Amino acid sequence: MASKKINGIYIKDAFTLAGEKESMASKDNYDIIINDYYYHEKTFEQAEIKMQKVVIDNLMRQNKLTSKDISFLVSSDLSNQIAVSSITASYYNIPFLGVYSACASFIESLIIASEFLISKRKGYAICVTSSHNLHAEKQFRFPIEYGAPKPKTTTLTATGAASLLLTKEETNIKLESYTIGKAVDMGIKDATNMGAVMAPAAANVLMEHLSDTQRDPSYYDIIITGDLGSVGSKIFKEYLKRSQNIILKNHLDAGKELYLKSQNAFSGASGPVTLPLYFLNRILKQKKYQKILLIATGSLHNPLFVNQKMSIPSIAHALSLEVK
Amino acid sequence: MDKDEYQKLVKEYTPKENKLKKAFLAFITGGAIAFIGQVIASILQESFGMNTTESYTWLCLITIFTGSFLTSLGFFDNWVSKLGCGLLIPTTGFAHSITSSALDVKKDGLVTGLGASFFKLAGSVLLYGIISAFFLAILGVIIYG
């Protein structure tokens, strides 16, 4: 069984940094907003490293912790060989795990960190994720200045970084259970239609989670998927309806909601930071929902294999939270 | 649901691109560039006393320079993403692809970055341009002697 209950792991605090474009929909909520893609550094890659450093430093400062207090750091990003996370980790004296499952990385890192933390008597773990629009664009698509015409299904990588502090002390946000998803390949080869690539993975993990926990979708106040975008959300719902006969009413998609409609953002936002930015700043601060299911979706897209005409596999992980 | 069914579902829910509008935009912009090019060539011929071949060589240089220069100023990519092939097919697009690759890797070192990635996109234009020119030349020799 891929699902498991989590005992006694809580979210203590979080820190988020967002690009200007990502913050347009809710300006007051973010801790830091940057309006410069270089973030006073020489390159976009170095800017992303700085973004990760800033969110870790501020999270530790807010909670009066030093690197000695942190048991481990689990981080993720989109760069080749997750170099951004690795270089950031080298600045801290904290045991480090780098994880990659594209845009599902953040939930993966939460699952790993909480699983490690359970076996400890006390302690803290930090989960970090980041993505940078221009860094990702340069790596996964055309050169950024090229301005290749984009189809309506395209999602744009969000710029931002988020860090989260997990603890064994009781707080009002509890990690309840998780489900590890399976890699799914439905034969989609179009790298500009990530929503279609990831929708079946999200649906499968949702079904798996519901059947393992013997729950109904209405058990949750809200089910939030990662970055399916507006096109992917429609496909996701239709897929659930046709294959499982489930009609989802309490569903939101972080990628679809992150940008304003007036921002002309094609299908929506993508990138591992989309879900934490939306969830931490817009959902948690609303204090409206008690039982939340997060489904982070990742398209395991590799430009090399896309060029070799291979279809793109995808993955999704689910994490259930209870907010008091 | 199997793969075929799923692909049908995806096709159903993928928003349609307005191809007619895009083709029209490309036609207008491409045509406008050709028109400006002809005006420049005529000016070169009339005012600078060049013959046709010379003036076209200069015209080519001028369009390449303009394309690169506008890209380096940072707004040409926005035009390209809106106007599409109208800007990409003329020489402006070729110049734009080289300059954008160069700008992309400018911080990655002169040899490993700039030198290696300069023709990232333009490489295909060059290669297939030269190959087709080669075969067309052979065809020309066969037909016209």
XYZ file of C-alpha atoms in Angstrom, chain A residues 38 41-45 138 142-153 185-189 193 195-200 231 234-236 238-239 242-243 264 311, chain B residues 1-3 5-10 12-18 22 71 74 76-78 80-81 84-85 88 93 96-97 99-101 103-108 120-121:
82
model
C 18.727 38.605 -11.567
C 23.326 38.433 -8.969
C 25.288 37.844 -12.163
C 23.175 35.052 -13.661
C 19.660 33.628 -13.344
C 21.102 30.436 -11.897
C 16.534 28.330 -20.929
C 14.068 27.578 -26.463
C 16.612 30.261 -25.627
C 14.717 32.801 -23.570
C 15.247 35.762 -25.873
C 13.990 33.737 -28.805
C 10.362 34.397 -27.946
C 9.064 31.357 -29.811
C 5.289 31.584 -30.306
C 3.572 29.528 -27.589
C 0.383 27.479 -27.929
C -2.527 28.067 -25.537
C -1.728 24.877 -23.608
C 2.763 7.365 -19.137
C -0.296 7.967 -21.285
C 1.625 8.492 -24.491
C 1.584 12.305 -24.638
C 4.650 13.599 -26.468
C 0.971 20.528 -22.996
C -1.390 19.635 -18.114
C -2.374 16.726 -20.350
C 0.799 14.858 -19.399
C 0.155 15.160 -15.663
C -3.619 14.866 -15.362
C -3.737 11.005 -15.328
C -6.324 23.037 -19.736
C -10.412 20.267 -17.359
C -8.744 17.098 -18.604
C -8.180 15.933 -15.007
C -13.051 14.743 -17.306
C -10.635 11.828 -16.893
C -15.017 9.005 -17.529
C -12.718 6.438 -15.952
C -2.237 36.595 -20.202
C 6.447 10.068 -24.601
C -8.953 4.271 -19.921
C -6.267 3.273 -22.422
C -3.798 5.501 -24.226
C -8.944 6.970 -25.528
C -6.941 9.342 -23.403
C -5.375 10.995 -26.414
C -8.838 11.544 -27.835
C -9.910 13.139 -24.558
C -6.859 15.422 -24.607
C -11.117 17.266 -27.255
C -10.046 19.552 -24.402
C -7.059 21.217 -26.046
C -7.993 24.756 -27.047
C -7.829 25.340 -30.789
C -5.250 27.748 -32.115
C -6.554 30.428 -34.422
C -1.840 33.695 -37.275
C 16.822 41.536 -30.199
C 15.146 43.311 -25.565
C 12.079 41.815 -30.515
C 11.233 38.487 -28.802
C 7.863 39.923 -27.735
C 8.160 37.425 -32.524
C 5.907 35.662 -30.030
C 5.161 34.546 -35.426
C 6.447 33.473 -38.803
C 10.891 34.400 -38.203
C 14.448 35.658 -37.833
C 17.262 36.962 -34.111
C 17.899 33.260 -33.445
C 21.525 36.806 -31.156
C 19.089 35.187 -28.725
C 21.278 32.088 -28.376
C 22.520 36.423 -25.190
C 21.374 33.251 -23.479
C 24.855 31.836 -22.939
C 26.845 35.050 -22.651
C 27.804 34.280 -19.044
C 28.776 30.636 -19.670
C 22.077 26.518 -31.527
C 18.974 27.276 -33.610
